[in-house]
């Protein structure tokens, strides 16, 4: 696999075409305002990382992008097509362009790992057993899971479940993949392999990626741009370097893991790595 | 007074909202075979799971209900010297009321709870969201196969329950209370016709619809993790059972208009 060194990547978003455009997105759950006018544009082929403290609405934003939640106000366009207010059945065509890695994998617990990964292919009309087997085996071997194909999700570890879910998300080669906390709860080695896979998907297939994470090391590895979500709005939007060099105290507090009362406790940075520059991994 | 009005209003609002959600699910379910994808293998699996899997429960319920109803009827009818009419009473009661209602209650406990728990667990673990992002409508994939499976199986389960109820009653009367078999059979045949059995099966079909709607709705709206799934499952059984009993009353009145009991 390639090094996660960003300098080796060849972004395919040079034309700056917007694939996802979010305007004035507002969402209230109960009495709590979760999103309070989010504006965000994501270019084709770029990797946008969304960071923010727990409970700031990152996953809610992600779910809006794929139509799993309906906003109170605002607009979301995917490939220029408005998805807010589109009936569930008409969303199917739009969703087929998108793969989602859920926070806990969301594997179907009544199916084996291989059946889970084969499911999107079967639903897209592929019935040939040999083709299914080849593609599933390839996807699972990318994740190092070929030996666990016949196991039920309950019988594999959390990290394996997440990798199996990632295999399921990428098997139809979607144009855009949304990752909800792809490295949370994983050991550093597996986290690194997932970061590399995100980069590989972008480099080889020009996949647009939106990654919600707390893992600042991942931010440095994979992000083309970073959006910092705070109090329901995009507080900061820029490159990882701009984020690192930001003089804004709130941003610095977040990336250094300093709480707002300044006692140094966790403010949402789960691994406590902060923004220590990460040297490229050897091949 | 104001508080009473407020509480009444809130309760009515919650009730109407719930009925609206059920109506919406029913609309999606009815439209599903025409605009969605029908997965025959899932329907087959549900028929096996619901129909074949409920055999024991239904047979035991039907048989023991028939037997005990025959015994209680015999004890009283014996005082009046009309013990030979036990067969007629049991068969009519089993066909029109006990068979469909008790089968529906047992199935709502066994199958309804399982539907609510399975779908609810899928909901709280984001498996339903995963289906949706893969372009699979949850009603097509989860509700339609269960609905077809139960709508197909339930009338047959009701018929089976009725059959075993009458059989157990016959064994009880003929071998337990020494009622002549010819008398017993004559009264059963004279007072029970195909329409009585049809009423039971029609009721079974309607109850199947109620159980599927209520249970799947509880599953699809589950939240708050394991506690939410537990509450949803309990609610599914309670609401489905109450709905069965209430609908049974109105259905009985309606169907009795079409074929009045005692007319023939």
Short mmCIF file of N, CA, C and O in Angstrom, two decimals, chain A residues 159-217:
data_model
loop_
_atom_site.label_atom_id
_atom_site.label_comp_id
_atom_site.label_asym_id
_atom_site.label_seq_id
_atom_site.Cartn_x
_atom_site.Cartn_y
_atom_site.Cartn_z
N UNK A 159 -12.65 -4.12 15.48
CA UNK A 159 -11.84 -3.61 14.38
C UNK A 159 -12.13 -4.35 13.09
O UNK A 159 -12.23 -3.75 12.02
N UNK A 160 -12.30 -5.66 13.22
CA UNK A 160 -12.62 -6.47 12.02
C UNK A 160 -13.99 -6.08 11.48
O UNK A 160 -14.20 -6.01 10.27
N UNK A 161 -14.92 -5.86 12.40
CA UNK A 161 -16.27 -5.46 11.97
C UNK A 161 -16.22 -4.16 11.17
O UNK A 161 -16.87 -4.01 10.14
N UNK A 162 -15.40 -3.24 11.68
CA UNK A 162 -15.31 -1.95 10.99
C UNK A 162 -14.68 -2.13 9.61
O UNK A 162 -15.10 -1.52 8.63
N UNK A 163 -13.68 -3.00 9.53
CA UNK A 163 -13.03 -3.22 8.23
C UNK A 163 -13.99 -3.94 7.27
O UNK A 163 -14.02 -3.65 6.09
N UNK A 164 -14.76 -4.88 7.83
CA UNK A 164 -15.75 -5.57 6.97
C UNK A 164 -16.78 -4.56 6.46
O UNK A 164 -17.19 -4.61 5.29
N UNK A 165 -17.17 -3.65 7.34
CA UNK A 165 -18.15 -2.63 6.94
C UNK A 165 -17.56 -1.73 5.87
O UNK A 165 -18.26 -1.30 4.94
N UNK A 166 -16.26 -1.45 5.99
CA UNK A 166 -15.60 -0.62 4.98
C UNK A 166 -15.56 -1.36 3.64
O UNK A 166 -15.78 -0.76 2.58
N UNK A 167 -15.30 -2.67 3.72
CA UNK A 167 -15.31 -3.48 2.49
C UNK A 167 -16.69 -3.40 1.83
O UNK A 167 -16.80 -3.28 0.61
N UNK A 168 -17.73 -3.46 2.65
CA UNK A 168 -19.09 -3.37 2.12
C UNK A 168 -19.36 -1.99 1.51
O UNK A 168 -20.04 -1.88 0.48
N UNK A 169 -18.80 -0.95 2.16
CA UNK A 169 -19.04 0.42 1.66
C UNK A 169 -18.36 0.67 0.32
O UNK A 169 -18.86 1.44 -0.51
N UNK A 170 -17.20 0.01 0.09
CA UNK A 170 -16.45 0.35 -1.13
C UNK A 170 -16.68 -0.65 -2.26
O UNK A 170 -16.25 -0.40 -3.37
N UNK A 171 -17.37 -1.74 -1.98
CA UNK A 171 -17.40 -2.82 -2.98
C UNK A 171 -18.11 -2.42 -4.27
O UNK A 171 -17.78 -2.92 -5.35
N UNK A 172 -19.04 -1.49 -4.18
CA UNK A 172 -19.72 -1.06 -5.41
C UNK A 172 -19.00 0.12 -6.07
O UNK A 172 -19.50 0.68 -7.04
N UNK A 173 -17.84 0.45 -5.53
CA UNK A 173 -17.03 1.56 -6.03
C UNK A 173 -17.84 2.84 -6.17
O UNK A 173 -17.99 3.39 -7.28
N UNK A 174 -18.35 3.34 -5.05
CA UNK A 174 -19.16 4.56 -5.11
C UNK A 174 -18.30 5.78 -5.42
O UNK A 174 -17.09 5.76 -5.22
N UNK A 175 -18.97 6.84 -5.90
CA UNK A 175 -18.24 8.06 -6.23
C UNK A 175 -17.84 8.81 -4.97
O UNK A 175 -16.92 9.62 -4.98
N UNK A 176 -18.59 8.58 -3.92
CA UNK A 176 -18.36 9.34 -2.69
C UNK A 176 -18.52 8.40 -1.49
O UNK A 176 -19.43 7.57 -1.48
N UNK A 177 -17.62 8.50 -0.54
CA UNK A 177 -17.74 7.66 0.66
C UNK A 177 -17.75 8.54 1.90
O UNK A 177 -16.93 9.46 2.03
N UNK A 178 -18.72 8.28 2.75
CA UNK A 178 -18.81 9.01 4.02
C UNK A 178 -18.32 8.08 5.13
O UNK A 178 -18.81 6.96 5.23
N UNK A 179 -17.39 8.54 5.91
CA UNK A 179 -16.84 7.72 6.99
C UNK A 179 -17.23 8.36 8.32
O UNK A 179 -16.85 9.50 8.58
N UNK A 180 -17.95 7.63 9.13
CA UNK A 180 -18.30 8.14 10.46
C UNK A 180 -17.37 7.50 11.48
O UNK A 180 -17.50 6.31 11.78
N UNK A 181 -16.44 8.28 11.96
CA UNK A 181 -15.44 7.81 12.93
C UNK A 181 -14.78 6.51 12.46
O UNK A 181 -14.89 5.47 13.15
N UNK A 182 -14.07 6.55 11.34
CA UNK A 182 -13.54 5.28 10.80
C UNK A 182 -12.48 4.64 11.68
O UNK A 182 -12.27 3.43 11.60
N UNK A 183 -11.79 5.43 12.51
CA UNK A 183 -10.69 4.85 13.29
C UNK A 183 -10.99 4.78 14.78
O UNK A 183 -10.12 4.37 15.55
N UNK A 184 -12.19 5.16 15.17
CA UNK A 184 -12.46 5.15 16.62
C UNK A 184 -12.49 3.71 17.14
O UNK A 184 -13.05 2.82 16.50
N UNK A 185 -11.87 3.51 18.26
CA UNK A 185 -11.88 2.19 18.89
C UNK A 185 -10.93 1.20 18.24
O UNK A 185 -10.98 0.01 18.56
N UNK A 186 -10.11 1.66 17.29
CA UNK A 186 -9.19 0.75 16.62
C UNK A 186 -7.77 0.97 17.11
O UNK A 186 -7.41 2.09 17.52
N UNK A 187 -6.96 -0.07 17.03
CA UNK A 187 -5.57 0.11 17.44
C UNK A 187 -4.84 0.94 16.38
O UNK A 187 -5.30 1.07 15.24
N UNK A 188 -3.69 1.53 16.72
CA UNK A 188 -3.02 2.45 15.81
C UNK A 188 -2.66 1.83 14.47
O UNK A 188 -2.70 2.49 13.43
N UNK A 189 -2.34 0.54 14.48
CA UNK A 189 -1.94 -0.11 13.23
C UNK A 189 -3.13 -0.21 12.27
O UNK A 189 -3.04 0.13 11.09
N UNK A 190 -4.26 -0.65 12.83
CA UNK A 190 -5.46 -0.77 11.99
C UNK A 190 -5.93 0.62 11.55
O UNK A 190 -6.33 0.83 10.40
N UNK A 191 -5.84 1.58 12.47
CA UNK A 191 -6.22 2.96 12.13
C UNK A 191 -5.40 3.44 10.94
O UNK A 191 -5.93 4.04 10.00
N UNK A 192 -4.11 3.16 11.01
CA UNK A 192 -3.22 3.60 9.93
C UNK A 192 -3.60 2.92 8.62
O UNK A 192 -3.60 3.55 7.56
N UNK A 193 -3.97 1.63 8.71
CA UNK A 193 -4.32 0.92 7.46
C UNK A 193 -5.60 1.50 6.87
O UNK A 193 -5.76 1.57 5.66
N UNK A 194 -6.51 1.95 7.73
CA UNK A 194 -7.75 2.55 7.21
C UNK A 194 -7.46 3.92 6.59
O UNK A 194 -7.97 4.26 5.52
N UNK A 195 -6.58 4.68 7.23
CA UNK A 195 -6.17 5.96 6.64
C UNK A 195 -5.58 5.74 5.25
O UNK A 195 -5.87 6.47 4.30
N UNK A 196 -4.74 4.72 5.14
CA UNK A 196 -4.10 4.43 3.86
C UNK A 196 -5.14 4.03 2.81
O UNK A 196 -5.03 4.39 1.64
N UNK A 197 -6.15 3.30 3.28
CA UNK A 197 -7.18 2.88 2.34
C UNK A 197 -7.99 4.08 1.83
O UNK A 197 -8.33 4.16 0.65
N UNK A 198 -8.25 5.02 2.73
CA UNK A 198 -8.98 6.24 2.32
C UNK A 198 -8.17 6.97 1.25
O UNK A 198 -8.69 7.40 0.21
N UNK A 199 -6.86 7.06 1.48
CA UNK A 199 -5.99 7.73 0.51
C UNK A 199 -5.97 6.97 -0.81
O UNK A 199 -6.01 7.57 -1.88
N UNK A 200 -5.91 5.65 -0.70
CA UNK A 200 -5.84 4.84 -1.91
C UNK A 200 -7.11 4.98 -2.75
O UNK A 200 -7.05 5.05 -3.98
N UNK A 201 -8.25 5.00 -2.04
CA UNK A 201 -9.53 5.17 -2.75
C UNK A 201 -9.54 6.50 -3.51
O UNK A 201 -10.01 6.58 -4.63
N UNK A 202 -8.98 7.53 -2.86
CA UNK A 202 -8.98 8.84 -3.49
C UNK A 202 -8.03 8.86 -4.70
O UNK A 202 -8.37 9.35 -5.77
N UNK A 203 -6.87 8.27 -4.47
CA UNK A 203 -5.83 8.34 -5.51
C UNK A 203 -6.19 7.49 -6.73
O UNK A 203 -6.08 7.94 -7.86
N UNK A 204 -6.67 6.28 -6.47
CA UNK A 204 -6.89 5.36 -7.59
C UNK A 204 -8.26 5.53 -8.24
O UNK A 204 -8.41 5.34 -9.42
N UNK A 205 -9.25 5.86 -7.43
CA UNK A 205 -10.61 5.90 -7.97
C UNK A 205 -11.22 7.30 -7.95
O UNK A 205 -12.37 7.49 -8.31
N UNK A 206 -10.42 8.28 -7.49
CA UNK A 206 -10.90 9.67 -7.42
C UNK A 206 -12.18 9.78 -6.59
O UNK A 206 -13.11 10.50 -6.94
N UNK A 207 -12.22 9.01 -5.54
CA UNK A 207 -13.41 9.00 -4.68
C UNK A 207 -13.43 10.26 -3.80
O UNK A 207 -12.40 10.67 -3.28
N UNK A 208 -14.58 10.86 -3.71
CA UNK A 208 -14.75 11.98 -2.78
C UNK A 208 -15.01 11.39 -1.40
O UNK A 208 -15.85 10.51 -1.26
N UNK A 209 -14.25 11.85 -0.41
CA UNK A 209 -14.41 11.28 0.93
C UNK A 209 -14.78 12.37 1.93
O UNK A 209 -14.22 13.47 1.89
N UNK A 210 -15.71 12.04 2.77
CA UNK A 210 -16.04 12.93 3.89
C UNK A 210 -15.85 12.11 5.15
O UNK A 210 -16.49 11.08 5.33
N UNK A 211 -14.93 12.56 5.98
CA UNK A 211 -14.54 11.78 7.14
C UNK A 211 -14.89 12.56 8.40
O UNK A 211 -14.43 13.68 8.58
N UNK A 212 -15.71 11.96 9.23
CA UNK A 212 -15.97 12.55 10.56
C UNK A 212 -15.05 11.84 11.53
O UNK A 212 -15.03 10.61 11.60
N UNK A 213 -14.26 12.59 12.24
CA UNK A 213 -13.32 11.95 13.16
C UNK A 213 -12.92 12.86 14.32
O UNK A 213 -13.10 14.07 14.26
N UNK A 214 -12.42 12.20 15.35
CA UNK A 214 -11.78 12.91 16.46
C UNK A 214 -10.27 12.73 16.38
O UNK A 214 -9.55 13.31 17.16
N UNK A 215 -9.88 11.84 15.49
CA UNK A 215 -8.50 11.38 15.48
C UNK A 215 -7.64 12.37 14.69
O UNK A 215 -7.64 12.39 13.46
N UNK A 216 -6.89 13.21 15.42
CA UNK A 216 -6.15 14.28 14.77
C UNK A 216 -5.00 13.75 13.91
O UNK A 216 -4.56 14.41 12.98
N UNK A 217 -4.55 12.55 14.24
CA UNK A 217 -3.52 11.97 13.38
C UNK A 217 -4.11 11.62 12.01
O UNK A 217 -3.50 11.85 10.97
#
